[in-house]
Amino acid sequence: MRVVPFFRRSAFARAMFPMAALLATAGIAVPAPAAAHATPAAAHAAPASADDPPPGSVPPDEDPFYAAPANIGSYRAGQVVASRKITPKVGDLDSTTDVWQISYRSNDSHLAPQLVVTSLLVPKKAWTGNGPRPIVSVQAAEDATGTQCAPSYGLSSGSVIAAWSAVWSTQLLDKGWAVAMPDHEGPKSVFMAGPQAGHAVLDGIRAVKNFTGAPGIGKFNAWTLNGYSGGAQATGWAAQMQPSYAPDVKLKGAAMGGTPADPEAVARFLDGGPFSGFEAAAAASLATEFPEMNIDPLLNEEGRKAIAQARGKCLTEILGAFAFKKLSDYSTVPDPLAAPSVRAVLKLNTMGAAAPAAPIFNYHANTDEIVPVAQADKLVKDWCAKGAKVQTTRSWIGEHALEMVFKNGEVLTFLSDRYAGKPAKNTC
């Protein structure tokens, strides 16, 4: 099944930020802690069961491939559980790229074991560069609360989420680089849960390192990270957590743009506006990932209905249902973000507490209408103060969707220079 056009020029379509803008530009059609040690080299990928449904024929919640084994806690972080080769249904990837889905053990925000899936895309064309083929971990801006919106399912089914993230990766694949695309929101599909996303990305790299089914892919490939918007949130958390959570995972660099580093600052910026659906997605997700947030006493009857409505949805549905809504419409208190239990969870999910070891390329439009630039500037300041090496660039005028497109050339240069071993710029 080949994908069909869906993008229209409207405020609602623009809210689908990088996906719509990038696909339109590219001319591609799409459809409407202690537990984390290095994985043993002996870990092998188990094949998918012959009784499993064909990849992409059913959503992850109905596909046994996505189900964690009963003994998932006995696996090490990043250890491969199973794998299967798939036929991608996005663009011409089926003729140019070999794609595998790899499931592996990771950890949620509380270090409880969980099964996560990453998609490994390897160009069919032989690598002719120096050393092993480079790999980029690409974090898609899924921004959803339902597993049917996961990038891996999109790749195998041809749905919207994978369409834009895969097209975004085409220029990386054209360079001969491989791409790993983790389902960084995990099996509970939680948006803006920083530690969970960081774990999923880093353990996904470990899983690819331990995967033996792709020629030229293994222990010695060089890695970088790349993410925009919701994908930048996962990218930043992985870069920040790598020195402590995954010292065995060496990163050459990380490119991140339009970064929502501070969920409280972003929520206050969006509240009551056309993109307030992101608040609903984050509220439902953080309540799921952090029960200690204890939001039930803060919700009125409409709030309880809204949280239920926001769960299990992809971005388009959430944005349409919650546009121009205010958090106070759903709360028994005037400012639910100021409640101590909520503020504690929001602080826990704010980036900047530790410095990445890898060089960072941080870009943002000063006039971003979805993710305010001030909180991204604060992240850079915090990281720089802790010794990080950050190259910061800001567009004086721009909008959220197009900023990713306009800066793509600089991102490619940054990643290329890291693989080439060139010194990274530091504007701290």
CSV table of C-alpha atoms in Angstrom, one decimal:
chain,number,residue,atom,x,y,z
A,1,MET,CA,0.0,0.0,0.0
A,2,ARG,CA,1.4,3.4,-1.0
A,3,VAL,CA,0.7,6.5,1.0
A,4,VAL,CA,-1.6,9.3,-0.3
A,5,PRO,CA,-1.7,13.1,0.2
A,6,PHE,CA,-3.1,14.6,3.3
A,7,PHE,CA,-1.5,18.0,4.0
A,8,ARG,CA,-3.5,21.2,3.7
A,9,ARG,CA,-2.5,24.8,4.5
A,10,SER,CA,-4.4,25.6,7.7
A,11,ALA,CA,-3.5,26.5,11.3
A,12,PHE,CA,-4.6,23.0,12.3
A,13,ALA,CA,-2.3,21.3,9.7
A,14,ARG,CA,0.6,23.6,10.7
A,15,ALA,CA,0.2,22.3,14.2
A,16,MET,CA,1.5,19.0,12.9
A,17,PHE,CA,4.7,21.0,12.7
A,18,PRO,CA,7.8,19.3,11.3
A,19,MET,CA,6.0,16.4,9.6
A,20,ALA,CA,3.7,18.5,7.3
A,21,ALA,CA,6.3,21.1,6.5
A,22,LEU,CA,9.0,18.7,5.7
A,23,LEU,CA,6.9,16.4,3.6
A,24,ALA,CA,5.5,19.2,1.6
A,25,THR,CA,9.0,20.5,1.0
A,26,ALA,CA,10.3,17.1,0.1
A,27,GLY,CA,7.4,16.4,-2.2
A,28,ILE,CA,6.5,13.1,-0.5
A,29,ALA,CA,2.9,12.1,-0.1
A,30,VAL,CA,1.6,10.7,3.2
A,31,PRO,CA,-1.7,9.3,4.6
A,32,ALA,CA,-4.4,11.0,6.4
A,33,PRO,CA,20.9,4.5,37.5
A,34,ALA,CA,22.3,1.0,38.7
A,35,ALA,CA,20.1,-1.2,36.6
A,36,ALA,CA,21.5,0.1,33.3
A,37,HIS,CA,24.8,-1.6,32.6
A,38,ALA,CA,26.2,-2.7,29.3
A,39,THR,CA,24.5,-5.5,27.5
A,40,PRO,CA,26.4,-8.8,27.1
A,41,ALA,CA,27.8,-9.3,23.6
A,42,ALA,CA,26.2,-12.7,23.6
A,43,ALA,CA,22.7,-11.4,23.4
A,44,HIS,CA,21.0,-12.7,20.2
A,45,ALA,CA,17.8,-11.6,18.4
A,46,ALA,CA,15.0,-14.1,18.6
A,47,PRO,CA,12.9,-14.3,15.4
A,48,ALA,CA,9.3,-13.2,15.4
A,49,SER,CA,6.8,-16.1,15.9
A,50,ALA,CA,5.3,-17.6,12.8
A,51,ASP,CA,1.9,-17.1,14.4
A,52,ASP,CA,2.4,-13.3,14.8
A,53,PRO,CA,0.3,-11.1,12.5
A,54,PRO,CA,2.1,-9.6,9.5
A,55,PRO,CA,4.0,-6.4,10.6
A,56,GLY,CA,1.8,-3.4,10.3
A,57,SER,CA,-1.4,-5.3,9.9
A,58,VAL,CA,-2.5,-4.6,13.5
A,59,PRO,CA,-1.6,-1.9,16.0
A,60,PRO,CA,1.1,-2.6,18.6
A,61,ASP,CA,-1.4,-3.3,21.3
A,62,GLU,CA,-2.7,-6.2,19.3
A,63,ASP,CA,0.7,-7.5,18.0
A,64,PRO,CA,2.5,-10.1,20.2
A,65,PHE,CA,5.8,-8.7,18.9
A,66,TYR,CA,5.4,-5.7,21.2
A,67,ALA,CA,4.4,-7.7,24.2
A,68,ALA,CA,7.1,-8.0,27.0
A,69,PRO,CA,8.0,-11.5,28.0
A,70,ALA,CA,7.1,-12.5,31.6
A,71,ASN,CA,10.8,-12.5,32.5
A,72,ILE,CA,11.6,-9.0,31.0
A,73,GLY,CA,13.1,-8.0,34.3
A,74,SER,CA,15.9,-10.7,33.9
A,75,TYR,CA,17.1,-9.0,30.7
A,76,ARG,CA,19.8,-6.3,30.8
A,77,ALA,CA,19.0,-2.8,29.6
A,78,GLY,CA,19.4,-2.8,25.9
A,79,GLN,CA,19.3,-6.6,25.5
A,80,VAL,CA,17.6,-7.8,22.4
A,81,VAL,CA,14.3,-9.7,23.0
A,82,ALA,CA,13.2,-10.3,19.4
A,83,SER,CA,13.6,-9.0,15.9
A,84,ARG,CA,11.9,-9.2,12.5
A,85,LYS,CA,12.7,-7.8,9.0
A,86,ILE,CA,9.8,-5.7,7.6
A,87,THR,CA,8.8,-4.2,4.3
A,88,PRO,CA,8.5,-0.4,4.9
A,89,LYS,CA,5.4,1.2,3.4
A,90,VAL,CA,6.8,4.8,3.2
A,91,GLY,CA,8.1,6.4,0.0
A,92,ASP,CA,10.5,4.2,-1.8
A,93,LEU,CA,12.2,2.8,1.3
A,94,ASP,CA,11.3,-0.7,0.3
A,95,SER,CA,13.6,-0.5,-2.8
A,96,THR,CA,16.4,1.4,-1.2
A,97,THR,CA,16.6,0.3,2.4
A,98,ASP,CA,16.6,-2.8,4.5
A,99,VAL,CA,14.5,-2.3,7.7
A,100,TRP,CA,14.3,-4.4,10.9
A,101,GLN,CA,12.2,-4.0,14.0
A,102,ILE,CA,14.1,-4.8,17.2
A,103,SER,CA,12.5,-5.2,20.6
A,104,TYR,CA,14.6,-4.8,23.7
A,105,ARG,CA,14.5,-4.3,27.4
A,106,SER,CA,14.6,-0.7,28.6
A,107,ASN,CA,13.4,1.1,31.8
A,108,ASP,CA,10.6,3.5,32.5
A,109,SER,CA,11.2,6.7,34.5
A,110,HIS,CA,11.2,4.7,37.8
A,111,LEU,CA,13.7,2.1,36.4
A,112,ALA,CA,11.0,-0.5,36.1
A,113,PRO,CA,11.7,-2.9,33.1
A,114,GLN,CA,9.7,-2.5,30.0
A,115,LEU,CA,9.8,-3.6,26.3
A,116,VAL,CA,10.6,-1.0,23.7
A,117,VAL,CA,10.9,-1.3,19.9
A,118,THR,CA,13.4,0.5,17.6
A,119,SER,CA,13.4,0.4,13.8
A,120,LEU,CA,16.8,0.0,12.1
A,121,LEU,CA,17.1,1.3,8.6
A,122,VAL,CA,20.2,0.4,6.6
A,123,PRO,CA,20.8,1.5,3.0
A,124,LYS,CA,21.0,-1.4,0.5
A,125,LYS,CA,23.9,0.4,-1.2
A,126,ALA,CA,27.2,-0.7,0.2
A,127,TRP,CA,29.1,1.7,2.5
A,128,THR,CA,32.2,3.0,0.9
A,129,GLY,CA,33.3,5.5,3.5
A,130,ASN,CA,36.1,5.2,6.1
A,131,GLY,CA,35.5,2.8,8.9
A,132,PRO,CA,32.1,1.2,9.8
A,133,ARG,CA,28.9,2.8,8.5
A,134,PRO,CA,27.8,5.7,10.8
A,135,ILE,CA,24.4,5.4,12.5
A,136,VAL,CA,22.0,8.3,13.5
A,137,SER,CA,19.4,7.7,16.2
A,138,VAL,CA,16.5,9.8,15.0
A,139,GLN,CA,13.9,10.7,17.5
A,140,ALA,CA,10.5,11.4,15.9
A,141,ALA,CA,8.2,14.0,17.3
A,142,GLU,CA,5.4,11.5,18.0
A,143,ASP,CA,3.7,13.7,20.6
A,144,ALA,CA,1.0,11.1,21.1
A,145,THR,CA,-0.7,9.0,23.8
A,146,GLY,CA,-1.5,5.9,21.7
A,147,THR,CA,0.9,3.2,20.6
A,148,GLN,CA,-0.8,3.1,17.2
A,149,CYS,CA,1.1,6.4,16.6
A,150,ALA,CA,4.6,4.8,17.2
A,151,PRO,CA,7.2,5.3,14.5
A,152,SER,CA,7.8,1.5,14.2
A,153,TYR,CA,4.1,0.8,13.4
A,154,GLY,CA,4.0,3.7,11.0
A,155,LEU,CA,7.0,2.3,9.1
A,156,SER,CA,5.3,-1.1,8.7
A,157,SER,CA,1.8,0.2,8.1
A,158,GLY,CA,2.5,3.4,6.1
A,159,SER,CA,0.8,5.8,8.6
A,160,VAL,CA,1.5,9.5,9.1
A,161,ILE,CA,4.0,9.4,12.0
A,162,ALA,CA,6.6,7.3,10.2
A,163,ALA,CA,6.0,9.1,6.9
A,164,TRP,CA,7.4,12.4,8.1
A,165,SER,CA,10.1,10.9,10.4
A,166,ALA,CA,11.3,8.5,7.7
A,167,VAL,CA,11.3,11.2,5.0
A,168,TRP,CA,13.2,13.4,7.4
A,169,SER,CA,15.8,10.6,7.6
A,170,THR,CA,16.0,10.2,3.8
A,171,GLN,CA,18.9,12.7,3.5
A,172,LEU,CA,20.8,10.7,6.2
A,173,LEU,CA,20.2,7.5,4.4
A,174,ASP,CA,21.3,9.1,1.1
A,175,LYS,CA,24.7,9.8,2.8
A,176,GLY,CA,25.0,6.1,3.3
A,177,TRP,CA,24.4,6.4,7.0
A,178,ALA,CA,22.1,4.0,8.8
A,179,VAL,CA,19.2,5.2,11.0
A,180,ALA,CA,17.7,3.9,14.2
A,181,MET,CA,14.3,5.2,15.0
A,182,PRO,CA,13.2,4.2,18.6
A,183,ASP,CA,9.7,4.3,19.8
A,184,HIS,CA,10.9,6.6,22.5
A,185,GLU,CA,7.5,7.1,24.2
A,186,GLY,CA,7.6,3.4,25.2
A,187,PRO,CA,4.8,0.9,25.6
A,188,LYS,CA,2.7,3.3,27.6
A,189,SER,CA,3.0,5.9,24.9
A,190,VAL,CA,4.0,8.7,27.3
A,191,PHE,CA,4.8,12.2,25.9
A,192,MET,CA,7.2,14.5,27.7
A,193,ALA,CA,8.4,11.9,30.2
A,194,GLY,CA,12.1,12.8,30.1
A,195,PRO,CA,13.8,10.0,31.9
A,196,GLN,CA,11.7,7.3,30.2
A,197,ALA,CA,12.6,8.8,26.7
A,198,GLY,CA,16.3,9.0,27.5
A,199,HIS,CA,16.3,5.4,28.6
A,200,ALA,CA,14.5,4.2,25.5
A,201,VAL,CA,16.9,6.1,23.2
A,202,LEU,CA,20.1,4.9,24.9
A,203,ASP,CA,18.9,1.3,25.3
A,204,GLY,CA,17.8,1.4,21.7
A,205,ILE,CA,21.4,2.1,20.7
A,206,ARG,CA,22.6,-0.7,22.9
A,207,ALA,CA,20.1,-3.0,21.2
A,208,VAL,CA,21.4,-2.1,17.7
A,209,LYS,CA,24.9,-2.7,18.9
A,210,ASN,CA,23.9,-6.1,20.1
A,211,PHE,CA,21.9,-7.0,17.0
A,212,THR,CA,23.6,-9.5,14.7
A,213,GLY,CA,21.2,-9.6,11.8
A,214,ALA,CA,22.3,-6.5,9.8
A,215,PRO,CA,25.6,-6.7,7.8
A,216,GLY,CA,28.0,-4.0,8.8
A,217,ILE,CA,26.1,-3.1,11.9
A,218,GLY,CA,27.5,-3.9,15.4
A,219,LYS,CA,29.7,-2.8,18.2
A,220,PHE,CA,31.9,-0.4,16.3
A,221,ASN,CA,29.6,2.0,14.4
A,222,ALA,CA,29.8,5.7,15.3
A,223,TRP,CA,26.6,7.2,16.7
A,224,THR,CA,25.0,10.6,16.7
A,225,LEU,CA,21.5,11.8,17.8
A,226,ASN,CA,19.0,13.9,15.9
A,227,GLY,CA,15.6,15.2,17.0
A,228,TYR,CA,13.3,18.1,16.5
A,229,SER,CA,10.5,19.4,18.8
A,230,GLY,CA,9.1,16.4,20.7
A,231,GLY,CA,12.0,14.4,19.2
A,232,ALA,CA,14.4,17.0,20.5
A,233,GLN,CA,13.0,16.4,24.0
A,234,ALA,CA,13.9,12.7,23.8
A,235,THR,CA,17.3,13.6,22.1
A,236,GLY,CA,18.2,16.1,24.8
A,237,TRP,CA,17.3,13.7,27.6
A,238,ALA,CA,19.4,10.9,26.0
A,239,ALA,CA,22.4,13.2,25.6
A,240,GLN,CA,22.1,14.5,29.2
A,241,MET,CA,21.7,11.0,30.7
A,242,GLN,CA,24.3,9.2,28.6
A,243,PRO,CA,27.3,9.8,30.9
A,244,SER,CA,25.5,8.4,34.0
A,245,TYR,CA,23.0,5.9,32.5
A,246,ALA,CA,24.9,4.5,29.5
A,247,PRO,CA,28.6,5.3,29.7
A,248,ASP,CA,29.1,2.3,27.3
A,249,VAL,CA,27.2,4.2,24.6
A,250,LYS,CA,29.6,6.7,23.0
A,251,LEU,CA,28.0,9.6,21.1
A,252,LYS,CA,29.8,11.8,18.6
A,253,GLY,CA,27.2,14.5,18.9
A,254,ALA,CA,23.5,15.4,19.1
A,255,ALA,CA,21.5,17.9,17.0
A,256,MET,CA,18.3,19.2,18.5
A,257,GLY,CA,15.9,22.0,17.6
A,258,GLY,CA,12.7,23.5,18.8
A,259,THR,CA,13.3,21.8,22.1
A,260,PRO,CA,10.6,21.7,24.8
A,261,ALA,CA,13.1,21.5,27.7
A,262,ASP,CA,10.8,22.8,30.5
A,263,PRO,CA,7.3,21.3,30.4
A,264,GLU,CA,5.9,24.0,32.8
A,265,ALA,CA,7.2,26.9,30.7
A,266,VAL,CA,5.8,25.3,27.5
A,267,ALA,CA,2.4,24.6,29.1
A,268,ARG,CA,2.1,28.2,30.3
A,269,PHE,CA,3.0,29.4,26.9
A,270,LEU,CA,0.4,27.2,25.1
A,271,ASP,CA,-2.4,27.4,27.6
A,272,GLY,CA,-5.7,28.6,26.0
A,273,GLY,CA,-4.2,28.9,22.6
A,274,PRO,CA,-4.6,27.0,19.3
A,275,PHE,CA,-2.0,24.4,20.3
A,276,SER,CA,-3.2,23.7,23.8
A,277,GLY,CA,-3.8,20.1,22.9
A,278,PHE,CA,-0.1,19.5,23.6
A,279,GLU,CA,-1.0,20.3,27.3
A,280,ALA,CA,-3.6,17.6,27.2
A,281,ALA,CA,-1.2,15.0,25.8
A,282,ALA,CA,1.5,15.9,28.3
A,283,ALA,CA,-1.0,15.9,31.3
A,284,ALA,CA,-2.4,12.5,30.4
A,285,SER,CA,1.1,11.1,29.7
A,286,LEU,CA,2.7,12.4,32.9
A,287,ALA,CA,-0.2,11.2,35.0
A,288,THR,CA,0.3,7.8,33.6
A,289,GLU,CA,4.1,7.7,34.0
A,290,PHE,CA,4.1,9.4,37.4
A,291,PRO,CA,1.2,8.4,39.6
A,292,GLU,CA,2.8,10.4,42.4
A,293,MET,CA,1.7,13.5,40.5
A,294,ASN,CA,-1.7,12.7,42.1
A,295,ILE,CA,-3.8,14.9,39.7
A,296,ASP,CA,-7.2,13.3,40.5
A,297,PRO,CA,-8.0,15.6,43.4
A,298,LEU,CA,-7.2,18.6,41.2
A,299,LEU,CA,-9.6,17.6,38.4
A,300,ASN,CA,-13.3,18.6,38.1
A,301,GLU,CA,-15.8,16.4,36.3
A,302,GLU,CA,-14.8,17.9,32.9
A,303,GLY,CA,-11.1,17.3,33.8
A,304,ARG,CA,-11.6,13.7,34.4
A,305,LYS,CA,-13.4,13.3,31.1
A,306,ALA,CA,-10.7,15.3,29.3
A,307,ILE,CA,-7.9,13.1,30.7
A,308,ALA,CA,-9.8,10.0,29.5
A,309,GLN,CA,-10.4,11.6,26.1
A,310,ALA,CA,-6.7,12.5,25.7
A,311,ARG,CA,-5.5,9.0,26.2
A,312,GLY,CA,-4.9,6.5,23.4
A,313,LYS,CA,-4.8,9.2,20.7
A,314,CYS,CA,-2.5,10.5,18.0
A,315,LEU,CA,-1.5,14.1,17.7
A,316,THR,CA,-4.1,15.3,15.2
A,317,GLU,CA,-7.0,14.0,17.3
A,318,ILE,CA,-5.6,15.6,20.5
A,319,LEU,CA,-4.9,19.0,18.9
A,320,GLY,CA,-8.4,19.1,17.3
A,321,ALA,CA,-10.2,18.2,20.6
A,322,PHE,CA,-8.4,20.5,22.9
A,323,ALA,CA,-7.7,23.7,20.9
A,324,PHE,CA,-8.1,26.9,22.9
A,325,LYS,CA,-8.7,25.0,26.2
A,326,LYS,CA,-7.3,26.2,29.5
A,327,LEU,CA,-6.0,24.0,32.2
A,328,SER,CA,-8.2,25.9,34.7
A,329,ASP,CA,-11.3,24.8,32.7
A,330,TYR,CA,-10.6,21.3,34.0
A,331,SER,CA,-9.3,22.0,37.5
A,332,THR,CA,-10.7,22.6,41.0
A,333,VAL,CA,-7.8,25.0,41.6
A,334,PRO,CA,-7.0,28.2,39.7
A,335,ASP,CA,-3.4,27.1,38.8
A,336,PRO,CA,-3.0,23.3,38.7
A,337,LEU,CA,0.6,23.7,37.5
A,338,ALA,CA,1.5,25.3,40.8
A,339,ALA,CA,0.2,22.3,42.9
A,340,PRO,CA,3.2,20.9,44.8
A,341,SER,CA,2.8,17.3,43.5
A,342,VAL,CA,2.5,18.6,39.9
A,343,ARG,CA,5.4,21.0,40.1
A,344,ALA,CA,7.6,18.3,41.5
A,345,VAL,CA,7.0,16.0,38.5
A,346,LEU,CA,7.4,18.9,36.0
A,347,LYS,CA,10.7,19.8,37.6
A,348,LEU,CA,11.8,16.2,37.4
A,349,ASN,CA,11.1,16.3,33.7
A,350,THR,CA,12.9,19.6,33.0
A,351,MET,CA,16.2,19.3,31.3
A,352,GLY,CA,19.4,20.9,32.5
A,353,ALA,CA,20.4,19.1,35.7
A,354,ALA,CA,23.4,17.4,34.1
A,355,ALA,CA,25.6,18.2,31.2
A,356,PRO,CA,25.9,16.1,28.0
A,357,ALA,CA,29.4,14.7,27.3
A,358,ALA,CA,28.8,14.8,23.5
A,359,PRO,CA,28.8,18.1,21.5
A,360,ILE,CA,25.4,19.7,21.0
A,361,PHE,CA,23.9,21.6,18.1
A,362,ASN,CA,20.9,23.6,19.5
A,363,TYR,CA,18.7,25.6,17.1
A,364,HIS,CA,15.4,27.4,17.5
A,365,ALA,CA,13.4,30.2,16.0
A,366,ASN,CA,13.1,33.3,18.3
A,367,THR,CA,9.5,33.6,17.1
A,368,ASP,CA,8.5,30.0,17.6
A,369,GLU,CA,4.7,29.9,18.1
A,370,ILE,CA,4.6,26.4,19.8
A,371,VAL,CA,7.8,26.0,21.8
A,372,PRO,CA,9.0,29.2,23.5
A,373,VAL,CA,12.6,30.0,22.8
A,374,ALA,CA,13.3,31.4,26.3
A,375,GLN,CA,13.2,28.0,28.0
A,376,ALA,CA,15.5,26.5,25.4
A,377,ASP,CA,17.9,29.4,26.0
A,378,LYS,CA,17.8,28.6,29.7
A,379,LEU,CA,18.7,24.9,28.9
A,380,VAL,CA,21.7,26.0,26.9
A,381,LYS,CA,22.8,28.3,29.8
A,382,ASP,CA,22.4,25.5,32.3
A,383,TRP,CA,24.3,23.0,30.2
A,384,CYS,CA,27.1,25.5,29.4
A,385,ALA,CA,27.5,26.3,33.1
A,386,LYS,CA,28.0,22.6,33.8
A,387,GLY,CA,30.7,22.3,31.1
A,388,ALA,CA,28.8,21.1,28.1
A,389,LYS,CA,30.0,22.0,24.6
A,390,VAL,CA,27.0,23.6,22.8
A,391,GLN,CA,26.8,25.3,19.4
A,392,THR,CA,23.8,27.5,19.6
A,393,THR,CA,22.0,29.2,16.6
A,394,ARG,CA,18.8,31.2,16.6
A,395,SER,CA,16.7,32.5,13.7
A,396,TRP,CA,15.4,36.0,14.4
A,397,ILE,CA,12.2,35.2,12.5
A,398,GLY,CA,10.7,31.8,11.9
A,399,GLU,CA,7.9,29.4,12.7
A,400,HIS,CA,8.1,26.0,14.4
A,401,ALA,CA,7.4,23.8,11.4
A,402,LEU,CA,9.7,25.5,8.9
A,403,GLU,CA,12.6,26.0,11.3
A,404,MET,CA,13.4,22.3,11.0
A,405,VAL,CA,13.5,22.6,7.2
A,406,PHE,CA,15.5,25.8,7.1
A,407,LYS,CA,18.1,24.4,9.5
A,408,ASN,CA,18.4,21.0,8.0
A,409,GLY,CA,21.5,21.8,6.0
A,410,GLU,CA,23.3,23.0,9.2
A,411,VAL,CA,22.2,19.8,11.0
A,412,LEU,CA,23.7,17.7,8.2
A,413,THR,CA,26.9,19.6,8.4
A,414,PHE,CA,27.1,19.3,12.1
A,415,LEU,CA,26.6,15.5,12.0
A,416,SER,CA,29.0,15.1,9.1
A,417,ASP,CA,31.7,17.0,10.9
A,418,ARG,CA,31.2,14.9,14.0
A,419,TYR,CA,31.7,11.7,12.0
A,420,ALA,CA,34.7,13.2,10.3
A,421,GLY,CA,36.3,13.9,13.7
A,422,LYS,CA,36.4,17.7,13.2
A,423,PRO,CA,36.5,19.9,16.4
A,424,ALA,CA,33.0,20.9,17.4
A,425,LYS,CA,32.1,24.6,17.7
A,426,ASN,CA,31.3,25.9,21.2
A,427,THR,CA,29.3,29.1,21.6
A,428,CYS,CA,29.0,28.8,25.4
